[in-house]
mmCIF file with all atom_site columns, C-alpha atoms in Angstrom:
data_model
loop_
_atom_site.group_PDB
_atom_site.id
_atom_site.type_symbol
_atom_site.label_atom_id
_atom_site.label_alt_id
_atom_site.label_comp_id
_atom_site.label_asym_id
_atom_site.label_entity_id
_atom_site.label_seq_id
_atom_site.pdbx_PDB_ins_code
_atom_site.Cartn_x
_atom_site.Cartn_y
_atom_site.Cartn_z
_atom_site.occupancy
_atom_site.B_iso_or_equiv
_atom_site.pdbx_formal_charge
_atom_site.auth_seq_id
_atom_site.auth_comp_id
_atom_site.auth_asym_id
_atom_site.auth_atom_id
_atom_site.pdbx_PDB_model_num
ATOM 1   C CA . GLN A 1 1   ? 114.668 49.819 -12.912 1.00 0.00 ? 19  GLN A CA 1
ATOM 2   C CA . VAL A 1 2   ? 115.113 46.618 -14.870 1.00 0.00 ? 20  VAL A CA 1
ATOM 3   C CA . GLN A 1 3   ? 117.038 43.892 -13.086 1.00 0.00 ? 21  GLN A CA 1
ATOM 4   C CA . LEU A 1 4   ? 118.211 40.632 -14.624 1.00 0.00 ? 22  LEU A CA 1
ATOM 5   C CA . LEU A 1 5   ? 119.387 37.701 -12.533 1.00 0.00 ? 23  LEU A CA 1
ATOM 6   C CA . GLU A 1 6   ? 120.885 34.574 -14.065 1.00 0.00 ? 24  GLU A CA 1
ATOM 7   C CA . SER A 1 7   ? 120.932 31.242 -12.296 1.00 0.00 ? 25  SER A CA 1
ATOM 8   C CA . GLY A 1 8   ? 121.468 27.579 -13.064 1.00 0.00 ? 26  GLY A CA 1
ATOM 9   C CA . GLY A 1 9   ? 125.143 27.568 -13.930 1.00 0.00 ? 27  GLY A CA 1
ATOM 10  C CA . GLY A 1 10  ? 127.487 24.915 -12.666 1.00 0.00 ? 28  GLY A CA 1
ATOM 11  C CA . LEU A 1 11  ? 129.723 22.015 -13.573 1.00 0.00 ? 29  LEU A CA 1
ATOM 12  C CA . VAL A 1 12  ? 128.482 19.462 -16.076 1.00 0.00 ? 30  VAL A CA 1
ATOM 13  C CA . GLN A 1 13  ? 130.117 16.655 -18.033 1.00 0.00 ? 31  GLN A CA 1
ATOM 14  C CA . ALA A 1 14  ? 130.466 16.881 -21.787 1.00 0.00 ? 32  ALA A CA 1
ATOM 15  C CA . GLY A 1 15  ? 127.337 15.670 -23.516 1.00 0.00 ? 33  GLY A CA 1
ATOM 16  C CA . GLY A 1 16  ? 125.099 16.582 -20.631 1.00 0.00 ? 34  GLY A CA 1
ATOM 17  C CA . PRO A 1 17  ? 122.326 19.144 -20.298 1.00 0.00 ? 35  PRO A CA 1
ATOM 18  C CA . LEU A 1 18  ? 122.010 22.291 -18.244 1.00 0.00 ? 36  LEU A CA 1
ATOM 19  C CA . ARG A 1 19  ? 119.274 24.892 -18.023 1.00 0.00 ? 37  ARG A CA 1
ATOM 20  C CA . LEU A 1 20  ? 119.939 28.540 -17.276 1.00 0.00 ? 38  LEU A CA 1
ATOM 21  C CA . THR A 1 21  ? 117.262 30.886 -15.991 1.00 0.00 ? 39  THR A CA 1
ATOM 22  C CA . CYS A 1 22  ? 117.045 34.663 -16.275 1.00 0.00 ? 40  CYS A CA 1
ATOM 23  C CA . ALA A 1 23  ? 114.598 36.252 -13.862 1.00 0.00 ? 41  ALA A CA 1
ATOM 24  C CA . VAL A 1 24  ? 113.354 39.683 -14.920 1.00 0.00 ? 42  VAL A CA 1
ATOM 25  C CA . SER A 1 25  ? 112.109 42.382 -12.555 1.00 0.00 ? 43  SER A CA 1
ATOM 26  C CA . GLY A 1 26  ? 111.162 45.987 -13.234 1.00 0.00 ? 44  GLY A CA 1
ATOM 27  C CA . SER A 1 27  ? 109.648 44.984 -16.561 1.00 0.00 ? 45  SER A CA 1
ATOM 28  C CA . HIS A 1 28  ? 108.320 41.834 -18.206 1.00 0.00 ? 46  HIS A CA 1
ATOM 29  C CA . VAL A 1 29  ? 109.888 39.371 -20.598 1.00 0.00 ? 47  VAL A CA 1
ATOM 30  C CA . THR A 1 30  ? 107.102 39.879 -23.132 1.00 0.00 ? 48  THR A CA 1
ATOM 31  C CA . LEU A 1 31  ? 107.954 43.596 -23.374 1.00 0.00 ? 49  LEU A CA 1
ATOM 32  C CA . MET A 1 32  ? 111.634 43.160 -24.207 1.00 0.00 ? 50  MET A CA 1
ATOM 33  C CA . THR A 1 33  ? 113.945 41.369 -26.542 1.00 0.00 ? 51  THR A CA 1
ATOM 34  C CA . MET A 1 34  ? 115.855 38.920 -24.359 1.00 0.00 ? 52  MET A CA 1
ATOM 35  C CA . GLY A 1 35  ? 119.311 37.737 -25.288 1.00 0.00 ? 53  GLY A CA 1
ATOM 36  C CA . TRP A 1 36  ? 121.964 35.336 -24.076 1.00 0.00 ? 54  TRP A CA 1
ATOM 37  C CA . PHE A 1 37  ? 125.674 36.012 -24.472 1.00 0.00 ? 55  PHE A CA 1
ATOM 38  C CA . ARG A 1 38  ? 128.744 34.204 -23.197 1.00 0.00 ? 56  ARG A CA 1
ATOM 39  C CA . GLN A 1 39  ? 132.382 34.997 -22.597 1.00 0.00 ? 57  GLN A CA 1
ATOM 40  C CA . SER A 1 40  ? 135.361 32.734 -22.023 1.00 0.00 ? 58  SER A CA 1
ATOM 41  C CA . PRO A 1 41  ? 138.740 33.901 -20.651 1.00 0.00 ? 59  PRO A CA 1
ATOM 42  C CA . GLY A 1 42  ? 140.765 35.528 -23.396 1.00 0.00 ? 60  GLY A CA 1
ATOM 43  C CA . LYS A 1 43  ? 137.835 35.651 -25.799 1.00 0.00 ? 61  LYS A CA 1
ATOM 44  C CA . GLU A 1 44  ? 135.348 38.317 -26.796 1.00 0.00 ? 62  GLU A CA 1
ATOM 45  C CA . ARG A 1 45  ? 131.817 38.133 -25.538 1.00 0.00 ? 63  ARG A CA 1
ATOM 46  C CA . GLU A 1 46  ? 129.689 36.394 -28.139 1.00 0.00 ? 64  GLU A CA 1
ATOM 47  C CA . PHE A 1 47  ? 126.022 36.126 -28.940 1.00 0.00 ? 65  PHE A CA 1
ATOM 48  C CA . VAL A 1 48  ? 124.354 32.819 -28.098 1.00 0.00 ? 66  VAL A CA 1
ATOM 49  C CA . ALA A 1 49  ? 120.592 33.149 -28.503 1.00 0.00 ? 67  ALA A CA 1
ATOM 50  C CA . SER A 1 50  ? 117.680 35.560 -28.266 1.00 0.00 ? 68  SER A CA 1
ATOM 51  C CA . ILE A 1 51  ? 113.906 35.634 -28.145 1.00 0.00 ? 69  ILE A CA 1
ATOM 52  C CA . THR A 1 52  ? 111.779 38.536 -29.347 1.00 0.00 ? 70  THR A CA 1
ATOM 53  C CA . TYR A 1 53  ? 109.227 40.564 -27.440 1.00 0.00 ? 71  TYR A CA 1
ATOM 54  C CA . GLY A 1 54  ? 105.552 40.078 -28.112 1.00 0.00 ? 72  GLY A CA 1
ATOM 55  C CA . THR A 1 55  ? 104.996 37.008 -30.229 1.00 0.00 ? 73  THR A CA 1
ATOM 56  C CA . PRO A 1 56  ? 108.234 35.081 -29.642 1.00 0.00 ? 74  PRO A CA 1
ATOM 57  C CA . THR A 1 57  ? 110.720 34.310 -32.378 1.00 0.00 ? 75  THR A CA 1
ATOM 58  C CA . THR A 1 58  ? 114.092 32.796 -31.529 1.00 0.00 ? 76  THR A CA 1
ATOM 59  C CA . TYR A 1 59  ? 117.561 33.339 -32.978 1.00 0.00 ? 77  TYR A CA 1
ATOM 60  C CA . TYR A 1 60  ? 120.726 31.314 -32.421 1.00 0.00 ? 78  TYR A CA 1
ATOM 61  C CA . ALA A 1 61  ? 124.406 31.518 -33.096 1.00 0.00 ? 79  ALA A CA 1
ATOM 62  C CA . ASP A 1 62  ? 125.582 28.866 -35.529 1.00 0.00 ? 80  ASP A CA 1
ATOM 63  C CA . SER A 1 63  ? 127.795 27.376 -32.832 1.00 0.00 ? 81  SER A CA 1
ATOM 64  C CA . VAL A 1 64  ? 124.808 26.404 -30.669 1.00 0.00 ? 82  VAL A CA 1
ATOM 65  C CA . LYS A 1 65  ? 122.041 25.900 -33.213 1.00 0.00 ? 83  LYS A CA 1
ATOM 66  C CA . GLY A 1 66  ? 120.410 22.522 -32.748 1.00 0.00 ? 84  GLY A CA 1
ATOM 67  C CA . ARG A 1 67  ? 121.823 22.120 -29.239 1.00 0.00 ? 85  ARG A CA 1
ATOM 68  C CA . PHE A 1 68  ? 120.505 25.137 -27.322 1.00 0.00 ? 86  PHE A CA 1
ATOM 69  C CA . THR A 1 69  ? 116.937 26.389 -27.015 1.00 0.00 ? 87  THR A CA 1
ATOM 70  C CA . THR A 1 70  ? 115.746 29.644 -25.491 1.00 0.00 ? 88  THR A CA 1
ATOM 71  C CA . SER A 1 71  ? 112.195 30.092 -24.283 1.00 0.00 ? 89  SER A CA 1
ATOM 72  C CA . ARG A 1 72  ? 110.180 32.181 -21.880 1.00 0.00 ? 90  ARG A CA 1
ATOM 73  C CA . ASP A 1 73  ? 107.558 31.778 -19.192 1.00 0.00 ? 91  ASP A CA 1
ATOM 74  C CA . SER A 1 74  ? 105.396 34.884 -19.330 1.00 0.00 ? 92  SER A CA 1
ATOM 75  C CA . ALA A 1 75  ? 103.584 34.023 -16.084 1.00 0.00 ? 93  ALA A CA 1
ATOM 76  C CA . LYS A 1 76  ? 106.890 33.979 -14.190 1.00 0.00 ? 94  LYS A CA 1
ATOM 77  C CA . SER A 1 77  ? 108.579 36.718 -16.258 1.00 0.00 ? 95  SER A CA 1
ATOM 78  C CA . MET A 1 78  ? 111.530 34.421 -16.863 1.00 0.00 ? 96  MET A CA 1
ATOM 79  C CA . VAL A 1 79  ? 113.552 33.304 -19.842 1.00 0.00 ? 97  VAL A CA 1
ATOM 80  C CA . TYR A 1 80  ? 115.428 30.034 -20.136 1.00 0.00 ? 98  TYR A CA 1
ATOM 81  C CA . LEU A 1 81  ? 118.382 28.706 -22.029 1.00 0.00 ? 99  LEU A CA 1
ATOM 82  C CA . GLN A 1 82  ? 118.226 24.939 -22.316 1.00 0.00 ? 100 GLN A CA 1
ATOM 83  C CA . MET A 1 83  ? 121.662 23.652 -23.249 1.00 0.00 ? 101 MET A CA 1
ATOM 84  C CA . ASN A 1 84  ? 122.038 20.095 -24.489 1.00 0.00 ? 102 ASN A CA 1
ATOM 85  C CA . SER A 1 85  ? 124.978 18.089 -25.809 1.00 0.00 ? 103 SER A CA 1
ATOM 86  C CA . LEU A 1 86  ? 127.368 20.416 -24.048 1.00 0.00 ? 104 LEU A CA 1
ATOM 87  C CA . LYS A 1 87  ? 130.976 20.618 -25.170 1.00 0.00 ? 105 LYS A CA 1
ATOM 88  C CA . PRO A 1 88  ? 134.067 21.819 -23.299 1.00 0.00 ? 106 PRO A CA 1
ATOM 89  C CA . ASP A 1 89  ? 134.126 24.804 -25.684 1.00 0.00 ? 107 ASP A CA 1
ATOM 90  C CA . ASP A 1 90  ? 130.786 25.877 -24.215 1.00 0.00 ? 108 ASP A CA 1
ATOM 91  C CA . THR A 1 91  ? 132.571 26.697 -20.958 1.00 0.00 ? 109 THR A CA 1
ATOM 92  C CA . ALA A 1 92  ? 132.009 30.399 -20.287 1.00 0.00 ? 110 ALA A CA 1
ATOM 93  C CA . VAL A 1 93  ? 130.251 32.944 -18.162 1.00 0.00 ? 111 VAL A CA 1
ATOM 94  C CA . TYR A 1 94  ? 126.744 33.225 -19.562 1.00 0.00 ? 112 TYR A CA 1
ATOM 95  C CA . TYR A 1 95  ? 124.953 36.580 -19.453 1.00 0.00 ? 113 TYR A CA 1
ATOM 96  C CA . CYS A 1 96  ? 121.320 37.489 -19.785 1.00 0.00 ? 114 CYS A CA 1
ATOM 97  C CA . ALA A 1 97  ? 120.633 40.757 -21.615 1.00 0.00 ? 115 ALA A CA 1
ATOM 98  C CA . ALA A 1 98  ? 117.535 42.766 -22.482 1.00 0.00 ? 116 ALA A CA 1
ATOM 99  C CA . LYS A 1 99  ? 116.350 45.603 -24.675 1.00 0.00 ? 117 LYS A CA 1
ATOM 100 C CA . PRO A 1 100 ? 112.890 47.146 -24.220 1.00 0.00 ? 118 PRO A CA 1
ATOM 101 C CA . GLY A 1 101 ? 110.998 46.522 -27.410 1.00 0.00 ? 119 GLY A CA 1
ATOM 102 C CA . GLY A 1 102 ? 112.536 45.045 -30.520 1.00 0.00 ? 120 GLY A CA 1
ATOM 103 C CA . ILE A 1 103 ? 115.835 44.638 -32.291 1.00 0.00 ? 121 ILE A CA 1
ATOM 104 C CA . LEU A 1 104 ? 116.251 44.313 -36.035 1.00 0.00 ? 122 LEU A CA 1
ATOM 105 C CA . PRO A 1 105 ? 116.992 40.667 -36.865 1.00 0.00 ? 123 PRO A CA 1
ATOM 106 C CA . GLU A 1 106 ? 120.309 41.610 -38.463 1.00 0.00 ? 124 GLU A CA 1
ATOM 107 C CA . ASN A 1 107 ? 121.342 43.381 -35.248 1.00 0.00 ? 125 ASN A CA 1
ATOM 108 C CA . MET A 1 108 ? 120.154 40.716 -32.843 1.00 0.00 ? 126 MET A CA 1
ATOM 109 C CA . GLY A 1 109 ? 123.669 39.525 -32.032 1.00 0.00 ? 127 GLY A CA 1
ATOM 110 C CA . LEU A 1 110 ? 125.183 42.956 -31.399 1.00 0.00 ? 128 LEU A CA 1
ATOM 111 C CA . GLU A 1 111 ? 126.067 43.581 -27.770 1.00 0.00 ? 129 GLU A CA 1
ATOM 112 C CA . PRO A 1 112 ? 125.460 47.385 -27.881 1.00 0.00 ? 130 PRO A CA 1
ATOM 113 C CA . GLU A 1 113 ? 121.814 46.796 -28.800 1.00 0.00 ? 131 GLU A CA 1
ATOM 114 C CA . TYR A 1 114 ? 121.057 45.477 -25.327 1.00 0.00 ? 132 TYR A CA 1
ATOM 115 C CA . ARG A 1 115 ? 120.461 47.999 -22.558 1.00 0.00 ? 133 ARG A CA 1
ATOM 116 C CA . TYR A 1 116 ? 120.306 45.782 -19.479 1.00 0.00 ? 134 TYR A CA 1
ATOM 117 C CA . TRP A 1 117 ? 122.650 43.009 -18.400 1.00 0.00 ? 135 TRP A CA 1
ATOM 118 C CA . GLY A 1 118 ? 122.797 40.464 -15.644 1.00 0.00 ? 136 GLY A CA 1
ATOM 119 C CA . GLN A 1 119 ? 125.953 39.639 -13.713 1.00 0.00 ? 137 GLN A CA 1
ATOM 120 C CA . GLY A 1 120 ? 126.484 36.290 -15.379 1.00 0.00 ? 138 GLY A CA 1
ATOM 121 C CA . THR A 1 121 ? 126.556 32.676 -14.296 1.00 0.00 ? 139 THR A CA 1
ATOM 122 C CA . GLN A 1 122 ? 129.490 30.317 -14.772 1.00 0.00 ? 140 GLN A CA 1
ATOM 123 C CA . VAL A 1 123 ? 129.050 27.198 -16.878 1.00 0.00 ? 141 VAL A CA 1
ATOM 124 C CA . THR A 1 124 ? 131.915 24.721 -16.861 1.00 0.00 ? 142 THR A CA 1
ATOM 125 C CA . VAL A 1 125 ? 131.836 21.667 -19.111 1.00 0.00 ? 143 VAL A CA 1
ATOM 126 C CA . SER A 1 126 ? 134.324 18.957 -18.238 1.00 0.00 ? 144 SER A CA 1
ATOM 127 C CA . SER A 1 127 ? 135.646 16.282 -20.566 1.00 0.00 ? 145 SER A CA 1
#
C-alpha cells in the first residue's frame, strides 16, 4: 500500500521561501512519477510540478516556472518542492501525488493520471 505524507507547509511572507516534503512508503520515489498539485478555495485543483521515475526529468506549470523546483532524495524515498519568491496567489493546499511508472509528458498535469494522493499541507503566503 503506497502512502504519501506531505509536510513543511505553513505561513510565510510574500517573497520568502518554503520547502515542502513528500515522504513515500510502500514503494520508492524512483519507481513512480511524483507530482505536486495545489488547490485554493473556490478554485479547481491545478498541476504545479512533477518529476519522472527512473532518470529524473522535471515539469512545471507556467505559473511557477523559475520560482519552484522539485527534486528527490532516493536514499530517503522523499520528494521536495522548493518554493521561492512566493506570492499571495500561491496560497493553497498543496498535495503530493504518485503514479507507479511513467506518464506521457503531455498528460503529466492531468489529475486522473495519478493513482495515489497525500492529504495535503496548507501553504499561506501573506502580503
